Amino acid sequence: MSDVYLNGRFMPMEQALVPVMDRGFIFGDGVYEVIPVYDRIPLALERHLDRLTNSLKGVRIPNPLTRTDWKMLIQQLIAREPEAVQSVYLHVTRGVAARDHAFPKDTVPTVFAMSKPMAPPPAEWLQQGVNAITHDDFRWLKCHLKTTALLANVLLRQMAVEAGAVECLLIRDGYLTEGAASNVLVVVDGILLAPPRNHLLLPGITYDLVLEIAAKHNIPFEERPVSESELRRASEIMMTSSTREIVPITVLDGRAVGSGVPGPIGKKLLSLYQKLKHP
Ligand SMILES: Cc1ncc(COP(=O)(O)O)c(C=O)c1O
């Protein structure tokens, strides 16, 4: 494992220690970002940094680095990692303070960052698709912020794993929001449907890129609420994320999605997405 970054210094992971009174540890009071890197070039870097800025603003943690410094840090992390395909992880907490829910005064945010090799999704997932389950979305109402307080997502993903599935798709008030750690798009009557970007889901960068690809290549799509019944009669379902790209879901709650194999729209989107990585 290459060195990680903590509060201004690179060091071996074992030495990167945070005081127990860090509010990230005590309250989950922090935000994070994950950026995919191909051929040592971060994909959609500006968008990831925009989202980080927005998450920090949303939880009122002052941005500890300038954009130039973030970029420099990311470049250093990439240069230190031997593999060319990586995922960069950035993490900012409100810092170390006596335990009190309200914001402490004059606390310096903790900044942690690392990069590690990123394996592509297993070939079998792309050839056959994966299993997913559904569950009530019991998260909070600020899911557009990428916060480190992920307990609900952790519980939901664990339910999927225990059911032998790869992802848990979340339903709030009869509508699809996203997955426990991914966005979800579906194809209904030949149209790609994407749940709208609002406070109920994370504005995924991969989701963004996929919709831009759809627009550019005349794949019909709509960004609009997707009802549970549409989800259940979809001919294709796919999950998107920076680390797993676009993965077809071919079994939902034990029932085949469409014909039970990855569909044409998902395959087309994936092949076009692959081109973004190596322009
Ligand atoms: C809850 C949630 N939604 C969506 C995504 C996908 O976002 P992105 O495409 O930016 O990785 C993630 C990524 O991990 C996530 O955790």
PDB file of C-alpha atoms and ligand atoms in Angstrom:
ATOM      1  CA  MET A   1       0.000   0.000   0.000  1.00  0.00           C
ATOM      2  CA  SER A   2       1.454   3.377  -0.942  1.00  0.00           C
ATOM      3  CA  ASP A   3       1.649   6.144   1.640  1.00  0.00           C
ATOM      4  CA  VAL A   4      -1.532   7.928   2.639  1.00  0.00           C
ATOM      5  CA  TYR A   5      -2.020  11.626   3.380  1.00  0.00           C
ATOM      6  CA  LEU A   6      -3.113  12.986   6.732  1.00  0.00           C
ATOM      7  CA  ASN A   7      -3.220  16.678   7.655  1.00  0.00           C
ATOM      8  CA  GLY A   8      -0.432  17.863   5.383  1.00  0.00           C
ATOM      9  CA  ARG A   9       1.909  14.840   5.442  1.00  0.00           C
ATOM     10  CA  PHE A  10       2.332  11.571   3.567  1.00  0.00           C
ATOM     11  CA  MET A  11       2.938   8.541   5.767  1.00  0.00           C
ATOM     12  CA  PRO A  12       2.477   4.764   5.870  1.00  0.00           C
ATOM     13  CA  MET A  13      -1.152   3.814   6.535  1.00  0.00           C
ATOM     14  CA  GLU A  14      -0.260   2.305   9.961  1.00  0.00           C
ATOM     15  CA  GLN A  15       1.050   5.682  11.095  1.00  0.00           C
ATOM     16  CA  ALA A  16      -1.980   7.644   9.925  1.00  0.00           C
ATOM     17  CA  LEU A  17      -3.774   7.860  13.272  1.00  0.00           C
ATOM     18  CA  VAL A  18      -6.625  10.174  14.223  1.00  0.00           C
ATOM     19  CA  PRO A  19      -7.450  11.139  17.833  1.00  0.00           C
ATOM     20  CA  VAL A  20     -10.536   9.396  19.190  1.00  0.00           C
ATOM     21  CA  MET A  21     -12.148  12.784  19.778  1.00  0.00           C
ATOM     22  CA  ASP A  22     -12.171  13.468  16.060  1.00  0.00           C
ATOM     23  CA  ARG A  23     -15.770  14.310  15.197  1.00  0.00           C
ATOM     24  CA  GLY A  24     -15.557  11.943  12.270  1.00  0.00           C
ATOM     25  CA  PHE A  25     -15.117   9.102  14.769  1.00  0.00           C
ATOM     26  CA  ILE A  26     -17.531  10.452  17.386  1.00  0.00           C
ATOM     27  CA  PHE A  27     -20.392  11.722  15.182  1.00  0.00           C
ATOM     28  CA  GLY A  28     -19.651  10.666  11.606  1.00  0.00           C
ATOM     29  CA  ASP A  29     -19.295  14.438  11.141  1.00  0.00           C
ATOM     30  CA  GLY A  30     -17.535  14.569   7.802  1.00  0.00           C
ATOM     31  CA  VAL A  31     -17.752  14.262   4.040  1.00  0.00           C
ATOM     32  CA  TYR A  32     -15.830  12.283   1.449  1.00  0.00           C
ATOM     33  CA  GLU A  33     -15.272  11.853  -2.261  1.00  0.00           C
ATOM     34  CA  VAL A  34     -14.140   8.984  -4.491  1.00  0.00           C
ATOM     35  CA  ILE A  35     -12.529   9.737  -7.850  1.00  0.00           C
ATOM     36  CA  PRO A  36     -11.736   7.063 -10.452  1.00  0.00           C
ATOM     37  CA  VAL A  37      -8.357   7.330 -12.178  1.00  0.00           C
ATOM     38  CA  TYR A  38      -7.514   5.725 -15.532  1.00  0.00           C
ATOM     39  CA  ASP A  39      -4.050   5.862 -17.086  1.00  0.00           C
ATOM     40  CA  ARG A  40      -3.173   8.103 -14.100  1.00  0.00           C
ATOM     41  CA  ILE A  41      -5.777  10.691 -15.192  1.00  0.00           C
ATOM     42  CA  PRO A  42      -8.696  11.387 -12.860  1.00  0.00           C
ATOM     43  CA  LEU A  43     -12.023  11.078 -14.670  1.00  0.00           C
ATOM     44  CA  ALA A  44     -14.328  14.102 -14.352  1.00  0.00           C
ATOM     45  CA  LEU A  45     -12.098  15.668 -11.702  1.00  0.00           C
ATOM     46  CA  GLU A  46     -13.775  19.085 -11.728  1.00  0.00           C
ATOM     47  CA  ARG A  47     -17.178  17.539 -11.087  1.00  0.00           C
ATOM     48  CA  HIS A  48     -15.849  15.509  -8.178  1.00  0.00           C
ATOM     49  CA  LEU A  49     -14.263  18.611  -6.671  1.00  0.00           C
ATOM     50  CA  ASP A  50     -17.493  20.563  -7.239  1.00  0.00           C
ATOM     51  CA  ARG A  51     -19.402  17.851  -5.396  1.00  0.00           C
ATOM     52  CA  LEU A  52     -16.866  17.861  -2.553  1.00  0.00           C
ATOM     53  CA  THR A  53     -17.237  21.648  -2.271  1.00  0.00           C
ATOM     54  CA  ASN A  54     -20.997  21.247  -2.213  1.00  0.00           C
ATOM     55  CA  SER A  55     -20.905  18.489   0.427  1.00  0.00           C
ATOM     56  CA  LEU A  56     -18.640  20.620   2.648  1.00  0.00           C
ATOM     57  CA  LYS A  57     -20.932  23.610   2.231  1.00  0.00           C
ATOM     58  CA  GLY A  58     -23.975  21.436   2.931  1.00  0.00           C
ATOM     59  CA  VAL A  59     -22.603  20.341   6.324  1.00  0.00           C
ATOM     60  CA  ARG A  60     -20.915  23.711   6.997  1.00  0.00           C
ATOM     61  CA  ILE A  61     -17.328  22.475   7.248  1.00  0.00           C
ATOM     62  CA  PRO A  62     -14.940  25.137   5.892  1.00  0.00           C
ATOM     63  CA  ASN A  63     -13.110  23.850   2.824  1.00  0.00           C
ATOM     64  CA  PRO A  64      -9.606  23.185   4.205  1.00  0.00           C
ATOM     65  CA  LEU A  65      -7.819  23.332   0.813  1.00  0.00           C
ATOM     66  CA  THR A  66      -8.022  25.503  -2.259  1.00  0.00           C
ATOM     67  CA  ARG A  67      -8.992  23.817  -5.502  1.00  0.00           C
ATOM     68  CA  THR A  68      -5.387  24.064  -6.674  1.00  0.00           C
ATOM     69  CA  ASP A  69      -4.217  22.368  -3.479  1.00  0.00           C
ATOM     70  CA  TRP A  70      -6.799  19.593  -3.853  1.00  0.00           C
ATOM     71  CA  LYS A  71      -5.572  19.018  -7.396  1.00  0.00           C
ATOM     72  CA  MET A  72      -1.956  18.961  -6.280  1.00  0.00           C
ATOM     73  CA  LEU A  73      -2.738  16.515  -3.515  1.00  0.00           C
ATOM     74  CA  ILE A  74      -4.605  14.252  -5.929  1.00  0.00           C
ATOM     75  CA  GLN A  75      -1.691  14.341  -8.387  1.00  0.00           C
ATOM     76  CA  GLN A  76       0.725  13.408  -5.617  1.00  0.00           C
ATOM     77  CA  LEU A  77      -1.441  10.499  -4.510  1.00  0.00           C
ATOM     78  CA  ILE A  78      -1.700   9.243  -8.080  1.00  0.00           C
ATOM     79  CA  ALA A  79       2.045   9.532  -8.637  1.00  0.00           C
ATOM     80  CA  ARG A  80       2.801   7.519  -5.489  1.00  0.00           C
ATOM     81  CA  GLU A  81       0.538   4.584  -6.419  1.00  0.00           C
ATOM     82  CA  PRO A  82       2.261   2.052  -8.720  1.00  0.00           C
ATOM     83  CA  GLU A  83      -0.931   0.986 -10.563  1.00  0.00           C
ATOM     84  CA  ALA A  84      -2.255   3.262 -13.347  1.00  0.00           C
ATOM     85  CA  VAL A  85      -5.928   2.511 -12.613  1.00  0.00           C
ATOM     86  CA  GLN A  86      -6.789   3.758  -9.153  1.00  0.00           C
ATOM     87  CA  SER A  87      -9.459   5.237  -6.959  1.00  0.00           C
ATOM     88  CA  VAL A  88      -8.615   8.348  -5.002  1.00  0.00           C
ATOM     89  CA  TYR A  89     -10.406   8.728  -1.669  1.00  0.00           C
ATOM     90  CA  LEU A  90     -10.704  12.168  -0.014  1.00  0.00           C
ATOM     91  CA  HIS A  91     -12.119  12.599   3.484  1.00  0.00           C
ATOM     92  CA  VAL A  92     -12.671  15.737   5.561  1.00  0.00           C
ATOM     93  CA  THR A  93     -14.084  15.837   9.087  1.00  0.00           C
ATOM     94  CA  ARG A  94     -14.973  18.807  11.257  1.00  0.00           C
ATOM     95  CA  GLY A  95     -11.877  18.051  13.344  1.00  0.00           C
ATOM     96  CA  VAL A  96     -10.971  17.190  16.931  1.00  0.00           C
ATOM     97  CA  ALA A  97     -12.926  18.720  19.834  1.00  0.00           C
ATOM     98  CA  ALA A  98     -14.530  17.911  23.191  1.00  0.00           C
ATOM     99  CA  ARG A  99     -17.696  15.917  22.616  1.00  0.00           C
ATOM    100  CA  ASP A 100     -20.636  18.250  22.078  1.00  0.00           C
ATOM    101  CA  HIS A 101     -23.115  18.015  19.228  1.00  0.00           C
ATOM    102  CA  ALA A 102     -22.971  21.715  18.340  1.00  0.00           C
ATOM    103  CA  PHE A 103     -20.055  22.914  16.210  1.00  0.00           C
ATOM    104  CA  PRO A 104     -16.871  23.555  18.202  1.00  0.00           C
ATOM    105  CA  LYS A 105     -15.210  26.955  17.799  1.00  0.00           C
ATOM    106  CA  ASP A 106     -11.916  27.293  15.912  1.00  0.00           C
ATOM    107  CA  THR A 107     -11.512  23.592  15.179  1.00  0.00           C
ATOM    108  CA  VAL A 108      -9.281  22.711  12.251  1.00  0.00           C
ATOM    109  CA  PRO A 109     -10.795  20.136   9.856  1.00  0.00           C
ATOM    110  CA  THR A 110      -9.056  16.775   9.582  1.00  0.00           C
ATOM    111  CA  VAL A 111      -8.013  15.918   6.026  1.00  0.00           C
ATOM    112  CA  PHE A 112      -7.295  12.316   5.078  1.00  0.00           C
ATOM    113  CA  ALA A 113      -6.640  11.058   1.541  1.00  0.00           C
ATOM    114  CA  MET A 114      -5.357   7.922  -0.139  1.00  0.00           C
ATOM    115  CA  SER A 115      -5.278   6.220  -3.504  1.00  0.00           C
ATOM    116  CA  LYS A 116      -5.414   2.509  -4.158  1.00  0.00           C
ATOM    117  CA  PRO A 117      -5.571   0.248  -7.204  1.00  0.00           C
ATOM    118  CA  MET A 118      -9.065  -0.076  -8.671  1.00  0.00           C
ATOM    119  CA  ALA A 119     -10.119  -3.432 -10.073  1.00  0.00           C
ATOM    120  CA  PRO A 120     -12.707  -3.418 -12.866  1.00  0.00           C
ATOM    121  CA  PRO A 121     -16.058  -5.043 -12.058  1.00  0.00           C
ATOM    122  CA  PRO A 122     -15.849  -8.852 -12.502  1.00  0.00           C
ATOM    123  CA  ALA A 123     -16.348  -9.899 -16.158  1.00  0.00           C
ATOM    124  CA  GLU A 124     -19.112 -12.251 -15.024  1.00  0.00           C
ATOM    125  CA  TRP A 125     -21.136  -9.294 -13.689  1.00  0.00           C
ATOM    126  CA  LEU A 126     -21.067  -7.659 -17.092  1.00  0.00           C
ATOM    127  CA  GLN A 127     -21.801 -10.853 -19.015  1.00  0.00           C
ATOM    128  CA  GLN A 128     -24.610 -12.154 -16.814  1.00  0.00           C
ATOM    129  CA  GLY A 129     -25.669  -9.194 -14.726  1.00  0.00           C
ATOM    130  CA  VAL A 130     -26.068  -9.238 -10.959  1.00  0.00           C
ATOM    131  CA  ASN A 131     -28.741  -9.846  -8.347  1.00  0.00           C
ATOM    132  CA  ALA A 132     -30.276  -6.990  -6.393  1.00  0.00           C
ATOM    133  CA  ILE A 133     -32.916  -6.692  -3.702  1.00  0.00           C
ATOM    134  CA  THR A 134     -35.160  -3.780  -2.783  1.00  0.00           C
ATOM    135  CA  HIS A 135     -35.786  -2.150   0.571  1.00  0.00           C
ATOM    136  CA  ASP A 136     -37.456   0.901   2.064  1.00  0.00           C
ATOM    137  CA  ASP A 137     -35.099   3.856   1.920  1.00  0.00           C
ATOM    138  CA  PHE A 138     -34.736   4.644   5.627  1.00  0.00           C
ATOM    139  CA  ARG A 139     -31.931   7.201   5.215  1.00  0.00           C
ATOM    140  CA  TRP A 140     -32.134  10.884   6.097  1.00  0.00           C
ATOM    141  CA  LEU A 141     -33.300  13.698   3.817  1.00  0.00           C
ATOM    142  CA  LYS A 142     -29.906  15.046   2.740  1.00  0.00           C
ATOM    143  CA  CYS A 143     -28.783  12.171   0.587  1.00  0.00           C
ATOM    144  CA  HIS A 144     -27.403  14.638  -1.991  1.00  0.00           C
ATOM    145  CA  LEU A 145     -24.455  15.256   0.377  1.00  0.00           C
ATOM    146  CA  LYS A 146     -21.664  12.675   0.307  1.00  0.00           C
ATOM    147  CA  THR A 147     -21.247  12.370   4.068  1.00  0.00           C
ATOM    148  CA  THR A 148     -19.203   9.807   5.957  1.00  0.00           C
ATOM    149  CA  ALA A 149     -22.246   9.070   8.149  1.00  0.00           C
ATOM    150  CA  LEU A 150     -23.117   5.978   6.132  1.00  0.00           C
ATOM    151  CA  LEU A 151     -24.690   3.720   8.742  1.00  0.00           C
ATOM    152  CA  ALA A 152     -28.004   3.395   6.897  1.00  0.00           C
ATOM    153  CA  ASN A 153     -26.185   2.642   3.633  1.00  0.00           C
ATOM    154  CA  VAL A 154     -24.018   0.106   5.471  1.00  0.00           C
ATOM    155  CA  LEU A 155     -27.072  -1.703   6.890  1.00  0.00           C
ATOM    156  CA  LEU A 156     -28.819  -1.696   3.520  1.00  0.00           C
ATOM    157  CA  ARG A 157     -25.788  -2.998   1.621  1.00  0.00           C
ATOM    158  CA  GLN A 158     -25.310  -5.698   4.265  1.00  0.00           C
ATOM    159  CA  MET A 159     -28.916  -6.834   3.714  1.00  0.00           C
ATOM    160  CA  ALA A 160     -28.085  -7.271   0.038  1.00  0.00           C
ATOM    161  CA  VAL A 161     -24.944  -9.269   0.823  1.00  0.00           C
ATOM    162  CA  GLU A 162     -26.830 -11.513   3.243  1.00  0.00           C
ATOM    163  CA  ALA A 163     -29.451 -12.110   0.542  1.00  0.00           C
ATOM    164  CA  GLY A 164     -26.712 -13.150  -1.908  1.00  0.00           C
ATOM    165  CA  ALA A 165     -27.176  -9.912  -3.873  1.00  0.00           C
ATOM    166  CA  VAL A 166     -24.767  -7.225  -5.016  1.00  0.00           C
ATOM    167  CA  GLU A 167     -26.891  -4.136  -4.345  1.00  0.00           C
ATOM    168  CA  CYS A 168     -29.942  -2.984  -2.449  1.00  0.00           C
ATOM    169  CA  LEU A 169     -32.248  -0.675  -4.440  1.00  0.00           C
ATOM    170  CA  LEU A 170     -34.042   1.863  -2.300  1.00  0.00           C
ATOM    171  CA  ILE A 171     -37.689   2.841  -2.490  1.00  0.00           C
ATOM    172  CA  ARG A 172     -39.060   5.924  -0.769  1.00  0.00           C
ATOM    173  CA  ASP A 173     -42.809   6.598  -0.781  1.00  0.00           C
ATOM    174  CA  GLY A 174     -43.341   4.331  -3.777  1.00  0.00           C
ATOM    175  CA  TYR A 175     -40.484   5.743  -5.865  1.00  0.00           C
ATOM    176  CA  LEU A 176     -36.983   4.509  -6.646  1.00  0.00           C
ATOM    177  CA  THR A 177     -34.253   6.720  -5.208  1.00  0.00           C
ATOM    178  CA  GLU A 178     -30.892   4.945  -5.764  1.00  0.00           C
ATOM    179  CA  GLY A 179     -28.827   2.011  -4.522  1.00  0.00           C
ATOM    180  CA  ALA A 180     -27.060   1.687  -1.152  1.00  0.00           C
ATOM    181  CA  ALA A 181     -23.816   2.758  -2.863  1.00  0.00           C
ATOM    182  CA  SER A 182     -24.801   3.481  -6.473  1.00  0.00           C
ATOM    183  CA  ASN A 183     -27.286   5.301  -8.659  1.00  0.00           C
ATOM    184  CA  VAL A 184     -29.881   3.244 -10.468  1.00  0.00           C
ATOM    185  CA  LEU A 185     -31.279   3.771 -13.971  1.00  0.00           C
ATOM    186  CA  VAL A 186     -33.973   1.697 -15.636  1.00  0.00           C
ATOM    187  CA  VAL A 187     -35.344   1.157 -19.124  1.00  0.00           C
ATOM    188  CA  VAL A 188     -39.124   1.212 -19.437  1.00  0.00           C
ATOM    189  CA  ASP A 189     -40.841   1.014 -22.835  1.00  0.00           C
ATOM    190  CA  GLY A 190     -37.495   1.639 -24.525  1.00  0.00           C
ATOM    191  CA  ILE A 191     -36.758   4.856 -22.597  1.00  0.00           C
ATOM    192  CA  LEU A 192     -33.905   5.235 -20.141  1.00  0.00           C
ATOM    193  CA  LEU A 193     -35.363   6.641 -16.914  1.00  0.00           C
ATOM    194  CA  ALA A 194     -33.240   8.338 -14.271  1.00  0.00           C
ATOM    195  CA  PRO A 195     -34.651   9.356 -10.870  1.00  0.00           C
ATOM    196  CA  PRO A 196     -34.353  13.154 -10.637  1.00  0.00           C
ATOM    197  CA  ARG A 197     -31.403  14.771  -8.915  1.00  0.00           C
ATOM    198  CA  ASN A 198     -32.730  16.114  -5.643  1.00  0.00           C
ATOM    199  CA  HIS A 199     -32.096  15.813  -1.903  1.00  0.00           C
ATOM    200  CA  LEU A 200     -33.148  12.143  -1.918  1.00  0.00           C
ATOM    201  CA  LEU A 201     -30.156  10.797  -3.807  1.00  0.00           C
ATOM    202  CA  LEU A 202     -26.495  11.415  -4.448  1.00  0.00           C
ATOM    203  CA  PRO A 203     -25.840  13.279  -7.706  1.00  0.00           C
ATOM    204  CA  GLY A 204     -23.586  10.556  -9.068  1.00  0.00           C
ATOM    205  CA  ILE A 205     -20.842  11.617 -11.430  1.00  0.00           C
ATOM    206  CA  THR A 206     -21.220   8.354 -13.354  1.00  0.00           C
ATOM    207  CA  TYR A 207     -25.005   8.966 -13.557  1.00  0.00           C
ATOM    208  CA  ASP A 208     -24.213  12.422 -14.965  1.00  0.00           C
ATOM    209  CA  LEU A 209     -21.807  11.046 -17.538  1.00  0.00           C
ATOM    210  CA  VAL A 210     -24.268   8.331 -18.552  1.00  0.00           C
ATOM    211  CA  LEU A 211     -27.044  10.855 -19.183  1.00  0.00           C
ATOM    212  CA  GLU A 212     -24.660  13.008 -21.206  1.00  0.00           C
ATOM    213  CA  ILE A 213     -23.717   9.974 -23.284  1.00  0.00           C
ATOM    214  CA  ALA A 214     -27.418   9.203 -23.804  1.00  0.00           C
ATOM    215  CA  ALA A 215     -28.069  12.785 -24.981  1.00  0.00           C
ATOM    216  CA  LYS A 216     -25.093  12.767 -27.311  1.00  0.00           C
ATOM    217  CA  HIS A 217     -25.932   9.411 -28.881  1.00  0.00           C
ATOM    218  CA  ASN A 218     -29.677   9.896 -29.213  1.00  0.00           C
ATOM    219  CA  ILE A 219     -30.604   7.292 -26.657  1.00  0.00           C
ATOM    220  CA  PRO A 220     -34.042   8.428 -25.451  1.00  0.00           C
ATOM    221  CA  PHE A 221     -33.998   9.265 -21.757  1.00  0.00           C
ATOM    222  CA  GLU A 222     -35.985  11.136 -19.150  1.00  0.00           C
ATOM    223  CA  GLU A 223     -34.892  12.400 -15.753  1.00  0.00           C
ATOM    224  CA  ARG A 224     -38.082  11.943 -13.767  1.00  0.00           C
ATOM    225  CA  PRO A 225     -39.510  10.041 -10.796  1.00  0.00           C
ATOM    226  CA  VAL A 226     -39.516   6.259 -11.339  1.00  0.00           C
ATOM    227  CA  SER A 227     -42.324   4.451  -9.559  1.00  0.00           C
ATOM    228  CA  GLU A 228     -41.843   1.085  -7.906  1.00  0.00           C
ATOM    229  CA  SER A 229     -44.153  -0.498 -10.476  1.00  0.00           C
ATOM    230  CA  GLU A 230     -42.011   0.906 -13.312  1.00  0.00           C
ATOM    231  CA  LEU A 231     -38.931  -0.494 -11.588  1.00  0.00           C
ATOM    232  CA  ARG A 232     -40.602  -3.905 -11.430  1.00  0.00           C
ATOM    233  CA  ARG A 233     -41.628  -3.938 -15.084  1.00  0.00           C
ATOM    234  CA  ALA A 234     -38.382  -2.435 -16.404  1.00  0.00           C
ATOM    235  CA  SER A 235     -36.757  -4.318 -19.284  1.00  0.00           C
ATOM    236  CA  GLU A 236     -33.319  -3.241 -18.017  1.00  0.00           C
ATOM    237  CA  ILE A 237     -31.965  -2.027 -14.700  1.00  0.00           C
ATOM    238  CA  MET A 238     -28.413  -0.781 -14.208  1.00  0.00           C
ATOM    239  CA  MET A 239     -26.411   0.552 -11.304  1.00  0.00           C
ATOM    240  CA  THR A 240     -23.743   3.207 -11.783  1.00  0.00           C
ATOM    241  CA  SER A 241     -20.806   4.274  -9.649  1.00  0.00           C
ATOM    242  CA  SER A 242     -17.287   5.560 -10.097  1.00  0.00           C
ATOM    243  CA  THR A 243     -15.672   2.310  -8.999  1.00  0.00           C
ATOM    244  CA  ARG A 244     -18.063  -0.148 -10.674  1.00  0.00           C
ATOM    245  CA  GLU A 245     -18.986   1.902 -13.743  1.00  0.00           C
ATOM    246  CA  ILE A 246     -22.249   0.525 -15.215  1.00  0.00           C
ATOM    247  CA  VAL A 247     -23.371  -2.880 -13.965  1.00  0.00           C
ATOM    248  CA  PRO A 248     -26.518  -4.573 -15.293  1.00  0.00           C
ATOM    249  CA  ILE A 249     -28.983  -5.880 -12.701  1.00  0.00           C
ATOM    250  CA  THR A 250     -30.671  -8.928 -14.175  1.00  0.00           C
ATOM    251  CA  VAL A 251     -32.432 -10.326 -11.109  1.00  0.00           C
ATOM    252  CA  LEU A 252     -34.502  -8.157  -8.763  1.00  0.00           C
ATOM    253  CA  ASP A 253     -35.957  -9.680  -5.601  1.00  0.00           C
ATOM    254  CA  GLY A 254     -35.497 -13.141  -7.114  1.00  0.00           C
ATOM    255  CA  ARG A 255     -37.309 -12.317 -10.378  1.00  0.00           C
ATOM    256  CA  ALA A 256     -35.692 -11.906 -13.801  1.00  0.00           C
ATOM    257  CA  VAL A 257     -35.429  -8.339 -15.094  1.00  0.00           C
ATOM    258  CA  GLY A 258     -36.670  -8.323 -18.722  1.00  0.00           C
ATOM    259  CA  SER A 259     -35.293 -11.410 -20.389  1.00  0.00           C
ATOM    260  CA  GLY A 260     -32.862 -12.004 -17.511  1.00  0.00           C
ATOM    261  CA  VAL A 261     -29.722 -11.019 -19.406  1.00  0.00           C
ATOM    262  CA  PRO A 262     -27.962  -7.653 -19.780  1.00  0.00           C
ATOM    263  CA  GLY A 263     -29.966  -5.496 -22.194  1.00  0.00           C
ATOM    264  CA  PRO A 264     -28.924  -3.515 -25.283  1.00  0.00           C
ATOM    265  CA  ILE A 265     -29.174  -0.005 -23.822  1.00  0.00           C
ATOM    266  CA  GLY A 266     -27.012  -0.820 -20.810  1.00  0.00           C
ATOM    267  CA  LYS A 267     -24.444  -2.530 -23.041  1.00  0.00           C
ATOM    268  CA  LYS A 268     -24.330   0.432 -25.394  1.00  0.00           C
ATOM    269  CA  LEU A 269     -23.935   2.898 -22.533  1.00  0.00           C
ATOM    270  CA  LEU A 270     -21.122   0.836 -21.037  1.00  0.00           C
ATOM    271  CA  SER A 271     -19.194   0.642 -24.303  1.00  0.00           C
ATOM    272  CA  LEU A 272     -19.524   4.419 -24.764  1.00  0.00           C
ATOM    273  CA  TYR A 273     -18.570   5.025 -21.137  1.00  0.00           C
ATOM    274  CA  GLN A 274     -15.438   2.887 -21.602  1.00  0.00           C
ATOM    275  CA  LYS A 275     -14.335   5.330 -24.310  1.00  0.00           C
ATOM    276  CA  LEU A 276     -14.396   8.246 -21.842  1.00  0.00           C
ATOM    277  CA  LYS A 277     -11.687   6.463 -19.867  1.00  0.00           C
ATOM    278  CA  HIS A 278      -9.285   6.302 -22.788  1.00  0.00           C
ATOM    279  CA  PRO A 279     -10.195   9.229 -25.022  1.00  0.00           C
TER     280      PRO A 279
HETATM  281  C1  LIG B   1     -25.310   6.391  -2.229  1.00  0.00           C
HETATM  282  C2  LIG B   1     -24.544   6.521  -3.505  1.00  0.00           C
HETATM  283  N1  LIG B   1     -25.203   6.890  -4.616  1.00  0.00           N
HETATM  284  C3  LIG B   1     -24.569   7.006  -5.799  1.00  0.00           C
HETATM  285  C4  LIG B   1     -23.221   6.736  -5.927  1.00  0.00           C
HETATM  286  C5  LIG B   1     -22.546   6.870  -7.258  1.00  0.00           C
HETATM  287  O1  LIG B   1     -21.840   8.083  -7.367  1.00  0.00           O
HETATM  288  P1  LIG B   1     -20.578   8.223  -8.346  1.00  0.00           P
HETATM  289  O2  LIG B   1     -21.051   7.845  -9.706  1.00  0.00           O
HETATM  290  O3  LIG B   1     -20.220   9.655  -8.266  1.00  0.00           O
HETATM  291  O4  LIG B   1     -19.528   7.304  -7.840  1.00  0.00           O
HETATM  292  C6  LIG B   1     -22.495   6.363  -4.796  1.00  0.00           C
HETATM  293  C7  LIG B   1     -21.053   6.103  -4.925  1.00  0.00           C
HETATM  294  O5  LIG B   1     -20.433   5.439  -4.161  1.00  0.00           O
HETATM  295  C8  LIG B   1     -23.159   6.259  -3.556  1.00  0.00           C
HETATM  296  O6  LIG B   1     -22.501   5.901  -2.440  1.00  0.00           O
END
